Tab-separated table of C-alpha atoms in Angstrom:
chain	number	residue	atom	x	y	z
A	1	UNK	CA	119.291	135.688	108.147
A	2	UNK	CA	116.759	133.377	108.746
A	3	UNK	CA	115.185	132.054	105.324
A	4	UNK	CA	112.247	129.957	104.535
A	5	UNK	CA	112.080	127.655	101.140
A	6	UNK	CA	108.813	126.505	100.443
A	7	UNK	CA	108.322	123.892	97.583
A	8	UNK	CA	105.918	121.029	96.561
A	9	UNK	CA	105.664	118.352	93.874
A	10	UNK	CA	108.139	115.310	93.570
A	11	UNK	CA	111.176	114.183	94.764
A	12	UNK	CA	113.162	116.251	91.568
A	13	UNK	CA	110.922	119.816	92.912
A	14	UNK	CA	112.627	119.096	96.466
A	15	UNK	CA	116.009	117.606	96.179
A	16	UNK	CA	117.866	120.886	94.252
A	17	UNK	CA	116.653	122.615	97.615
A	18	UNK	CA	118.177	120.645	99.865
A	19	UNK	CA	121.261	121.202	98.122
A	20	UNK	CA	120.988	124.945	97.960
A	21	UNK	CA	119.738	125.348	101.401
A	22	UNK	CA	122.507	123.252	102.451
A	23	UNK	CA	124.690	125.651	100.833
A	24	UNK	CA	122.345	128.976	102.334
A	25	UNK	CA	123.050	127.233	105.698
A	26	UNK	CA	127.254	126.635	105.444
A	27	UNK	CA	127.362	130.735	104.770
A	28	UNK	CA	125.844	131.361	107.874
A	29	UNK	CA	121.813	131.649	107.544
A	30	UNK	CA	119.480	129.947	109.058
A	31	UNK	CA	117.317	127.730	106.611
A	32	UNK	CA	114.010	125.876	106.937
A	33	UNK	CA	112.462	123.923	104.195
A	34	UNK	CA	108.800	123.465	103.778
A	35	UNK	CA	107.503	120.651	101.664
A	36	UNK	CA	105.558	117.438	101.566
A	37	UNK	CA	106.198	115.082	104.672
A	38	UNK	CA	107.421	111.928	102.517
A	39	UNK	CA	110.758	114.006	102.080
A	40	UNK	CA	111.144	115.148	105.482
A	41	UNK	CA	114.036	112.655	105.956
A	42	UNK	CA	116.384	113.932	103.150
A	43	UNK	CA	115.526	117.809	104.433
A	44	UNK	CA	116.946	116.741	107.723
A	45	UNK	CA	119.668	115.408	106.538
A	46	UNK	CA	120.840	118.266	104.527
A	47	UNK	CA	121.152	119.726	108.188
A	48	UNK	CA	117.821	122.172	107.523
A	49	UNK	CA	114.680	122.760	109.654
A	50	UNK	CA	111.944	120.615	108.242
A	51	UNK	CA	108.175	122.502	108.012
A	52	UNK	CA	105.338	119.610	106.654
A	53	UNK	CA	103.039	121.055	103.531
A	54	UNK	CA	99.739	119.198	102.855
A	55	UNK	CA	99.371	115.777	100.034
A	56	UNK	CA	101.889	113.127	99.522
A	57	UNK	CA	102.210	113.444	96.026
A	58	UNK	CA	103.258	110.061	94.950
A	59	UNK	CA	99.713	109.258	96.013
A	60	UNK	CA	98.468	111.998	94.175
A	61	UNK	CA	99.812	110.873	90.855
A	62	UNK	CA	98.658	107.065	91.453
A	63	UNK	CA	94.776	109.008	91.839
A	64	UNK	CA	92.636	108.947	89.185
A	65	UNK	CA	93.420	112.461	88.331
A	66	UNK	CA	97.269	111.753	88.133
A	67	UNK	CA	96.716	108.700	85.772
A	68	UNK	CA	94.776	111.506	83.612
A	69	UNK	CA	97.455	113.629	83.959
A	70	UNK	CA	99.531	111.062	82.599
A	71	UNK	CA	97.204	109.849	79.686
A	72	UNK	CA	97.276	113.372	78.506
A	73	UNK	CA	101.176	113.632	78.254
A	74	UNK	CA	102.284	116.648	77.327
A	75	UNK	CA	100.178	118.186	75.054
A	76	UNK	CA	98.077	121.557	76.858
A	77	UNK	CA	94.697	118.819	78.497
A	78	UNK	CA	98.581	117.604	80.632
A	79	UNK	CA	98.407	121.038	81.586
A	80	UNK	CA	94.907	121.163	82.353
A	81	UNK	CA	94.625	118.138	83.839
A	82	UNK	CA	97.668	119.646	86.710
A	83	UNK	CA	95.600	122.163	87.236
A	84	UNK	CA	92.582	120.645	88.098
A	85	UNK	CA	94.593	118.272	90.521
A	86	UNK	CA	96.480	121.350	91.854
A	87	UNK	CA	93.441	123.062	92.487
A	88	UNK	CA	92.223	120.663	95.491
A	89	UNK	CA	95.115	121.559	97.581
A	90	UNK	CA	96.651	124.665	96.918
A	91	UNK	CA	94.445	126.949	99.628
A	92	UNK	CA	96.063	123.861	101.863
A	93	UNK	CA	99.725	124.694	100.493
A	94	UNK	CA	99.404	128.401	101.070
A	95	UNK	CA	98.091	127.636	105.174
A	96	UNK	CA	101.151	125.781	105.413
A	97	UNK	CA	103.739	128.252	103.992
A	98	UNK	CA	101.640	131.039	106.467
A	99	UNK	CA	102.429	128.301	109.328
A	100	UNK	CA	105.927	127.717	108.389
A	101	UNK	CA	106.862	131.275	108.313
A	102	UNK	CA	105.093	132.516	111.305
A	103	UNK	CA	108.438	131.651	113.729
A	104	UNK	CA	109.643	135.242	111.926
A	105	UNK	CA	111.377	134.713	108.488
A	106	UNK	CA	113.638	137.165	107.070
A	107	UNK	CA	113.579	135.797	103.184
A	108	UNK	CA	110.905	133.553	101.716
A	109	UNK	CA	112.484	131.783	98.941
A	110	UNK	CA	110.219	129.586	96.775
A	111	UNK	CA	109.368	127.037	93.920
A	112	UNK	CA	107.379	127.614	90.893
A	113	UNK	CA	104.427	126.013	92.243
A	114	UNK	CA	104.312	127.669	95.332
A	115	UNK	CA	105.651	131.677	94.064
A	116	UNK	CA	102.410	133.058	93.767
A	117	UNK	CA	101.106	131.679	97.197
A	118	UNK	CA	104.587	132.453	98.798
A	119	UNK	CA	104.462	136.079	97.812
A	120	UNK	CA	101.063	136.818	99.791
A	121	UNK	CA	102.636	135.288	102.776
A	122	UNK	CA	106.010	137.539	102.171
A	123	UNK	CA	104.193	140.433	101.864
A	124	UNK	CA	102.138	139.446	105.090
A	125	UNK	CA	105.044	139.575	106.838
A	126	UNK	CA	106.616	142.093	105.201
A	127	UNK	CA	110.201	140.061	104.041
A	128	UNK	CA	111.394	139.974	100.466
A	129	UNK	CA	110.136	136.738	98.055
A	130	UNK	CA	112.766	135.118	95.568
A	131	UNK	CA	111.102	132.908	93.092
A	132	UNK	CA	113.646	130.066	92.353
A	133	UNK	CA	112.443	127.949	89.006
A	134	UNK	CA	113.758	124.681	88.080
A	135	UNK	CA	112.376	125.450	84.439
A	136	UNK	CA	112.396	128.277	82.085
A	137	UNK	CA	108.304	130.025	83.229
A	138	UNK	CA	108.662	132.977	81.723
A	139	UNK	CA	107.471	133.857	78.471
A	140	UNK	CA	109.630	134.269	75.664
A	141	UNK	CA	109.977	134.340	71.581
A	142	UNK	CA	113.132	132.113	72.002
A	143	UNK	CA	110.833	128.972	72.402
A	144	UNK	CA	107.347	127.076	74.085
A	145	UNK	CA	106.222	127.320	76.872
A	146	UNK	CA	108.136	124.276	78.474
A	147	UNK	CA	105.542	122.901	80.424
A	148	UNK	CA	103.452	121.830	77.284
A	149	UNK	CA	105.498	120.243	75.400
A	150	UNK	CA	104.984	122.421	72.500
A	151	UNK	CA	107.266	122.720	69.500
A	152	UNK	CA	108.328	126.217	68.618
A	153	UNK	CA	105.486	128.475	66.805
A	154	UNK	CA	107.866	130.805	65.767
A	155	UNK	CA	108.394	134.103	67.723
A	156	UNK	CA	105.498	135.776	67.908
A	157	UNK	CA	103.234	132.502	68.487
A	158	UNK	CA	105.621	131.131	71.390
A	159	UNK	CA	105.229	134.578	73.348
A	160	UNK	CA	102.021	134.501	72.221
A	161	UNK	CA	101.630	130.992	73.606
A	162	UNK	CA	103.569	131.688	76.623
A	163	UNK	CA	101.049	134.462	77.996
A	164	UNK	CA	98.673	132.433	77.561
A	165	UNK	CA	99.650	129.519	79.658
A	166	UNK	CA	100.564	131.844	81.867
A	167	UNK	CA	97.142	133.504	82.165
A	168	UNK	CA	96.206	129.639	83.074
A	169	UNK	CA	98.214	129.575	85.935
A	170	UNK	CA	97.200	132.738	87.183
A	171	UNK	CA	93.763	131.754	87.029
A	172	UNK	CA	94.468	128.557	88.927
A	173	UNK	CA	96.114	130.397	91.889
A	174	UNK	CA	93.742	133.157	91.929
A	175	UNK	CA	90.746	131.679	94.246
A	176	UNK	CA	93.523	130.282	96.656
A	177	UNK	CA	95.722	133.570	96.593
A	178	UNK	CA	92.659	135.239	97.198
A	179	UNK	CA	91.133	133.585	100.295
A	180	UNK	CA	95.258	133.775	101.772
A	181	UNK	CA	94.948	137.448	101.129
A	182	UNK	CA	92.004	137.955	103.106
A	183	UNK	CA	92.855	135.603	105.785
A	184	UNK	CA	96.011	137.451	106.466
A	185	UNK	CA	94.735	140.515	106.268
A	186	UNK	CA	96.100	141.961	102.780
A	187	UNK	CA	94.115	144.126	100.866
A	188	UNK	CA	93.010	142.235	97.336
A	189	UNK	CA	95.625	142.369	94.566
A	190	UNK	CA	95.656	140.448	91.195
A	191	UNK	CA	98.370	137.290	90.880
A	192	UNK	CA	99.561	138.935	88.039
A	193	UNK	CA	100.111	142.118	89.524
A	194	UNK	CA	101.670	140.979	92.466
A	195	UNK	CA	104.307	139.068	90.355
A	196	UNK	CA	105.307	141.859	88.280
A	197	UNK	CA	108.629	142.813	89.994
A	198	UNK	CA	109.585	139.561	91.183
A	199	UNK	CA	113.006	138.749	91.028
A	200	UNK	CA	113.513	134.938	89.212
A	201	UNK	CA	116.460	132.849	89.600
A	202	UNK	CA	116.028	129.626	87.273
A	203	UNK	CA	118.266	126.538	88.941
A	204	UNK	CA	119.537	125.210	85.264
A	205	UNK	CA	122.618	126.054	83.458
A	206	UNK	CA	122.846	128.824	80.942
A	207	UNK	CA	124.575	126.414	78.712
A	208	UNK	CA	122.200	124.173	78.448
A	209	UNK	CA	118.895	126.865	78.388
A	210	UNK	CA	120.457	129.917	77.235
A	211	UNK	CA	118.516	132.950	78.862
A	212	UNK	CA	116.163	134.688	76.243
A	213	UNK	CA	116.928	138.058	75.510
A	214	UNK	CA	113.577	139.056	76.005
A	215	UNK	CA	113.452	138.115	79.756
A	216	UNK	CA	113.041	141.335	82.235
A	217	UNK	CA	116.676	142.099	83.724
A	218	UNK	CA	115.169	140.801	87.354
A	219	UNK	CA	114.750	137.243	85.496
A	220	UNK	CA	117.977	135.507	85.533
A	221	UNK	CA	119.953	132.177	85.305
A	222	UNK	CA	121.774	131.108	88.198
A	223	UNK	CA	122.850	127.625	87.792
A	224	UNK	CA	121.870	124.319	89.099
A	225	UNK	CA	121.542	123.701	92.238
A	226	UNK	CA	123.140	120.085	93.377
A	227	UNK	CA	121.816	117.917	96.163
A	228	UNK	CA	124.386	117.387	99.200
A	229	UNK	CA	126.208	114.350	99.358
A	230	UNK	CA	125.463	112.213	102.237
A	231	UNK	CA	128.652	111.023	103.769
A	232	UNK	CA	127.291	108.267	105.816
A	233	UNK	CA	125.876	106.712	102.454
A	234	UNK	CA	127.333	103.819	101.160
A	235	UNK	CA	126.555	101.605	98.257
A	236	UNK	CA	125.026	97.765	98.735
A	237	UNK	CA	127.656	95.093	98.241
A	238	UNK	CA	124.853	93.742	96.143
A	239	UNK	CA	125.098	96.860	94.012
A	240	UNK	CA	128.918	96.901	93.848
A	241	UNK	CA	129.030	92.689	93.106
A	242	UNK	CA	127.069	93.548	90.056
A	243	UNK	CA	128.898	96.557	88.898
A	244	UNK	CA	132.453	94.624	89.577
A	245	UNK	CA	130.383	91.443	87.296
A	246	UNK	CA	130.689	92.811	84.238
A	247	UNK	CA	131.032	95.677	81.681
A	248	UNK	CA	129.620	98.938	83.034
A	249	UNK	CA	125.443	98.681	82.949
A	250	UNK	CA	122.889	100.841	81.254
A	251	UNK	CA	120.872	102.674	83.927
A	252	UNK	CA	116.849	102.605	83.799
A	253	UNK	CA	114.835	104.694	85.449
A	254	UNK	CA	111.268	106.886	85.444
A	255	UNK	CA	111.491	108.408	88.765
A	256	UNK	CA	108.345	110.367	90.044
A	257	UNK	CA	106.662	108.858	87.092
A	258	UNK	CA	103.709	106.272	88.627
A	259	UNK	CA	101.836	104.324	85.328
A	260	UNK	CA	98.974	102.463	85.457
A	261	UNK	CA	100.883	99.412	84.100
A	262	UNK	CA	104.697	98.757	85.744
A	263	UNK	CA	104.224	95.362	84.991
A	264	UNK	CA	104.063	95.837	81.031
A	265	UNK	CA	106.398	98.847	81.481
A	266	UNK	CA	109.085	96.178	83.001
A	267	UNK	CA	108.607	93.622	80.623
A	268	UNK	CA	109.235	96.101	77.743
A	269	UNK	CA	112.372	97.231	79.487
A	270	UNK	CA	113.599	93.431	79.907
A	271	UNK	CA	113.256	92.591	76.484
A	272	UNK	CA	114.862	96.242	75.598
A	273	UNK	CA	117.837	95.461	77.677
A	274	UNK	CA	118.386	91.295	75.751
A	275	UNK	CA	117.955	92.965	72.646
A	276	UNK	CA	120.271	95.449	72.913
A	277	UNK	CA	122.747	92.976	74.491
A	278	UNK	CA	123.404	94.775	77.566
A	279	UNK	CA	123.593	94.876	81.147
A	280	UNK	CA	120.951	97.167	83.200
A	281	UNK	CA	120.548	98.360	86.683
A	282	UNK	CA	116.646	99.204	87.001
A	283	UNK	CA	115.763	101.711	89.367
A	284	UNK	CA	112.365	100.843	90.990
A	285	UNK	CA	110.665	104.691	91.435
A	286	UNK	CA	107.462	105.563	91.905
A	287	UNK	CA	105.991	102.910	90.022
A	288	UNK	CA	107.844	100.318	91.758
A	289	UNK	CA	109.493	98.467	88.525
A	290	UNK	CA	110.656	95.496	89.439
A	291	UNK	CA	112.871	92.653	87.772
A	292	UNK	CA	112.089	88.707	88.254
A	293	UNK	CA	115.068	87.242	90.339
A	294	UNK	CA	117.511	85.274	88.304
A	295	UNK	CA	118.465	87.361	86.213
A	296	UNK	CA	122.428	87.850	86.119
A	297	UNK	CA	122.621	91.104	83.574
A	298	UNK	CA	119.344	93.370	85.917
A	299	UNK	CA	119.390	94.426	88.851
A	300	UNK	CA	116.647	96.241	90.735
A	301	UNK	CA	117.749	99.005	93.211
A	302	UNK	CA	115.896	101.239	95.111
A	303	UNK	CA	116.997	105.511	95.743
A	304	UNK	CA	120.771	105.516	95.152
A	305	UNK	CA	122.413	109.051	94.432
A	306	UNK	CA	122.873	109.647	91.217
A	307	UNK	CA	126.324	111.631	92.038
A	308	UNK	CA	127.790	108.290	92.554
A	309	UNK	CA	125.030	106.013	90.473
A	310	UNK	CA	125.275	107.397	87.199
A	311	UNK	CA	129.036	108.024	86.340
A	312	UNK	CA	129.298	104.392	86.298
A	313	UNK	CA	127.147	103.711	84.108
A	314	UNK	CA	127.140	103.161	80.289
A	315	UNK	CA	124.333	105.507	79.187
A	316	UNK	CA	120.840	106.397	80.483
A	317	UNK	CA	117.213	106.323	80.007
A	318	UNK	CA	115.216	107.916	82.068
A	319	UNK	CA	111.861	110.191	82.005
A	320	UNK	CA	113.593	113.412	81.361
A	321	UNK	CA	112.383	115.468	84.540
A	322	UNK	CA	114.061	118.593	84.998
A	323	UNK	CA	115.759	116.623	87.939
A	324	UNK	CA	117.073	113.563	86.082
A	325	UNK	CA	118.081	115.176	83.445
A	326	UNK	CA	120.636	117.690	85.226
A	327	UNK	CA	122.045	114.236	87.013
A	328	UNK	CA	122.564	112.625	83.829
A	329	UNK	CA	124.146	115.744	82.596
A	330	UNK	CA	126.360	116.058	85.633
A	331	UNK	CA	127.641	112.791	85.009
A	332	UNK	CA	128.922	112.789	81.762
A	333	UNK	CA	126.281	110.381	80.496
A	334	UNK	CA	124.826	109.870	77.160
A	335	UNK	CA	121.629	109.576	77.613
A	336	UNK	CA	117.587	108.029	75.566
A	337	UNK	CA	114.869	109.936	77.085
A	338	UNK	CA	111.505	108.521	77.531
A	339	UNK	CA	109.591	111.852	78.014
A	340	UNK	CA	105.689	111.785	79.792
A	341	UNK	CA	104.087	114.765	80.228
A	342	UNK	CA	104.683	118.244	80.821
A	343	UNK	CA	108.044	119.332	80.518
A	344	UNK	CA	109.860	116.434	80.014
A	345	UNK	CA	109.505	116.432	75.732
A	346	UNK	CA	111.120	120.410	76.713
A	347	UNK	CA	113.957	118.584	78.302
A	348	UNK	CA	114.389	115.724	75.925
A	349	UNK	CA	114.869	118.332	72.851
A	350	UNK	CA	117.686	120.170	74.807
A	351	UNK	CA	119.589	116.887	75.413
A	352	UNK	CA	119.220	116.161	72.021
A	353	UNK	CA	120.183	119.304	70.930
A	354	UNK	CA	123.241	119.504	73.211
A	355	UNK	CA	123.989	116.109	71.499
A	356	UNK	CA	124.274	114.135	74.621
A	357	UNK	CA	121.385	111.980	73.027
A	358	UNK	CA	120.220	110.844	69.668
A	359	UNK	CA	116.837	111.782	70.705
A	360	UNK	CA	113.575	110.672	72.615
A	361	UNK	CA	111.576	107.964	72.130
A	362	UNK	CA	108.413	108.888	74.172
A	363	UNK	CA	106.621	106.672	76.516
A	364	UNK	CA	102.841	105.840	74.322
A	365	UNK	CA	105.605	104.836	71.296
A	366	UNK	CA	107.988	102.685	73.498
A	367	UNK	CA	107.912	99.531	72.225
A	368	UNK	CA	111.175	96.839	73.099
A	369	UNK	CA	112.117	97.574	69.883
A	370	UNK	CA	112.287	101.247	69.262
A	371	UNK	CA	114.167	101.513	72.875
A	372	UNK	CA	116.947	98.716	71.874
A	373	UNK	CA	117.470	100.691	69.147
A	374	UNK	CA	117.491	104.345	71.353
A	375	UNK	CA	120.153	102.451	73.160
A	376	UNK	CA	122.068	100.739	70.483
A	377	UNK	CA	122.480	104.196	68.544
A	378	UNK	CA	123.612	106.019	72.127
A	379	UNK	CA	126.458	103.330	73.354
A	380	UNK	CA	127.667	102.837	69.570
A	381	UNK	CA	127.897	106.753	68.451
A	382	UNK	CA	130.993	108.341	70.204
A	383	UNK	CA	129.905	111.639	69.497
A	384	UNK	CA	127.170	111.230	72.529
A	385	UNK	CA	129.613	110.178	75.170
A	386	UNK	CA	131.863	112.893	74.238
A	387	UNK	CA	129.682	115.249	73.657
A	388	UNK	CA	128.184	114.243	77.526
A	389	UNK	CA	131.451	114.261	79.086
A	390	UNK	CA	132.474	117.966	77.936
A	391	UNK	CA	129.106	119.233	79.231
A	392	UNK	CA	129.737	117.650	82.275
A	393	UNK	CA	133.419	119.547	82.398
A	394	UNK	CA	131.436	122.498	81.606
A	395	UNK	CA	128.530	122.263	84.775
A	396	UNK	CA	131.883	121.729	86.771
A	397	UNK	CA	132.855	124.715	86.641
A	398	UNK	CA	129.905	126.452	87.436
A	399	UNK	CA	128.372	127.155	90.789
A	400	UNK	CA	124.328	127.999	90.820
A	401	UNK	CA	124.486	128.628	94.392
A	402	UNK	CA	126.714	131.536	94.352
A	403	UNK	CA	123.915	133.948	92.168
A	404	UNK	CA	121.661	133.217	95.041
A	405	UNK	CA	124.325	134.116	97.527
A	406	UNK	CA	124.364	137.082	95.983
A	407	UNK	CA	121.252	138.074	95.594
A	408	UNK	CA	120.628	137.643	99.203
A	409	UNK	CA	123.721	139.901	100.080
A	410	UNK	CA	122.062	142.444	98.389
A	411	UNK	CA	118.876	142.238	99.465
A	412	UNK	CA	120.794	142.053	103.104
A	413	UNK	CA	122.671	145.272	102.559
């Protein structure tokens, strides 16, 4: 079967796809991925068909809109503010998931972000659309929508809430779904109305986001979805020199996250990392963090998987993307996250409340201080490591891939 996965957004909205194309591709299929150029490199070297999308999205967030974005955090203007910054692309994204699937796809499997978009272009060409979510969409009484960071209303107010963020995103893929729809020919249809029997497979594990009971049967929980291993990858000796130095490290890093500041960001980490009395290895990201030479207990490093990265490390503390936090949860890590925006506060309350953290310190309250302690209170509670390292026994035994196997088999018989 040949099968299209279409995705934009950062590096942790790409890399689970690589992996689970990867794994499409070893059970015979044929899989392309289509997403932003600046990844283009690690979708080739999964071994899958690359197709470009439109925007680099690092550059996106470093825009004036995506420092607004990030000044709103994660209250509902976060929200807002991603859709207004969405807006000025997404009749680009849909074009490109038309082009990408015009060499005949049998299966059009896609993100969150690009689901509503990828379903015109399925039903264009008249192949099946599985919407794969890397967090929990849907809305539910079991919590808030995860996307706004919102604490639970109860119930009735988080479905209640749910619809209507929902009803926001339909609105912000309506004008594009609707000029796709015409330009391929499809008679007009509502976003909501074309999602209503969509199967959704979420890439997280059921132990750490239970499903809701009040999810449609065609909603379900797969797994996560790992990124291949790169066999020709091997670590720095600089990297290995510092890890042999001393005691194992703390690791630091924000990922996708670009702020206006890395300078002041850095400095606060530095001083963090002497008054906690430990070693760090800073990862430089988006923002490009960067440590003054000189310094025998930091090290800067640049992309490094995180299968091999973070099991040696002491603990973590990291921006709590959907992405970074399965890693750190793979790995048997305890773990301080510094949520942002959007769903990171989501994630940061289910590490705490798997007990793999002692809880978030957000990034408008970090302060040297308050993250010395974060890390102090994480490396000198047992209960967090151990805690970490049975979830980590638990994801082991898992395999996310294997639902989407199977829902492809059927769809194939």
């Amino acid at each position: 079967m040949r099968i299209l996965i279409a995705t934009v957004g950062s590096r942790g909205d790409v890399t689970p796809f690589t992996g689970l194309g990867a794994r499409l591709a070893a059970a015979g299929h044929q899989v392309a991925l289509a997403t932003h150029t600046t990844f283009a490199d690690s979708v080739r070297a999964a071994g899958l068909e690359f197709h470009p999308l439109p925007v680099d999205p690092r550059a996106e967030l470093a825009s004036a809109g995506g420092q607004r974005l990030l000044r709103s955090g994660s209250s509902p203007f976060g929200f807002l503010q991603l859709s207004r910054l969405a807006r000025l692309f997404m009749p680009a994204v849909g074009a490109g998931i038309a082009a990408a699937a015009e060499p005949g796809a049998d299966l059009l499997l896609t993100s969150s972000s690009t689901a509503d978009l990828g379903q015109v272009v399925a039903e264009a060409a008249g192949v099946p659309n599985i919407a794969l979510h890397l967090q929990p969409l849907t809305p539910t009484r079991a919590f808030a929508p995860a996307i706004t960071g919102s604490r639970s209303l109860g119930g009735p107010g988080n479905l209640l809430a749910g619809h209507a963020v929902q009803a926001a995103v339909d609105r912000l893929f309506a004008p594009a779904a609707r000029d796709l729809r015409r330009r391929l020919g499809l008679p007009q249809r509502s976003v909501a109305r074309a999602r209503r029997n969509r199967t959704v497979l979420h890439g997280f594990s059921p132990r750490v986001v239970p499903r809701p009971a009040d999810w449609r049967p065609s909603h379900q929980i797969a797994g996560y979805w790992w990124p291949p291993t790169d066999p020709a990858w091997q670590p720095p000796d600089r990297l290995l020199d510092f890890l042999a130095a001393g005691p194992p490290p703390v690791y630091i890093g924000f990922g996708s996250l670009v702020v206006p500041d890395p300078e002041r960001l850095t400095a606060t980490v530095l001083a963090a990392v002497r008054a906690a009395r430990v070693r760090a290895v800073l990862q430089s990201g988006w923002s490009g963090l960067t440590a003054p030479d000189g310094d025998d207990d930091v090290l800067t490093i640049g992309d490094t998987p995180h299968d091999w990265l973070l099991p040696r490390m002491a603990a973590t503390v990291h921006h709590a993307g959907a992405g970074t936090t399965a890693a750190t949860l793979r790995a048997g890590t305890p773990t301080v996250p510094v949520p942002a925006q959007l769903d990171a506060p989501f994630w940061s309350a289910r590490l705490t409340r798997l007990g793999t953290s002692p809880g978030p310190v957000p990034l408008p309250d970090l302060t040297p201080a308050r993250l010395a302690d974060a890390i102090r209170r994480t490396l000198d509670t047992p209960h967090h490591r151990t805690r970490a390292q049975s979830v980590a026994a638990a994801l082991a035994a898992e395999d996310g891939a294997a639902q989407v196997l199977t829902t492809i088999a059927r769809l194939a018989g």
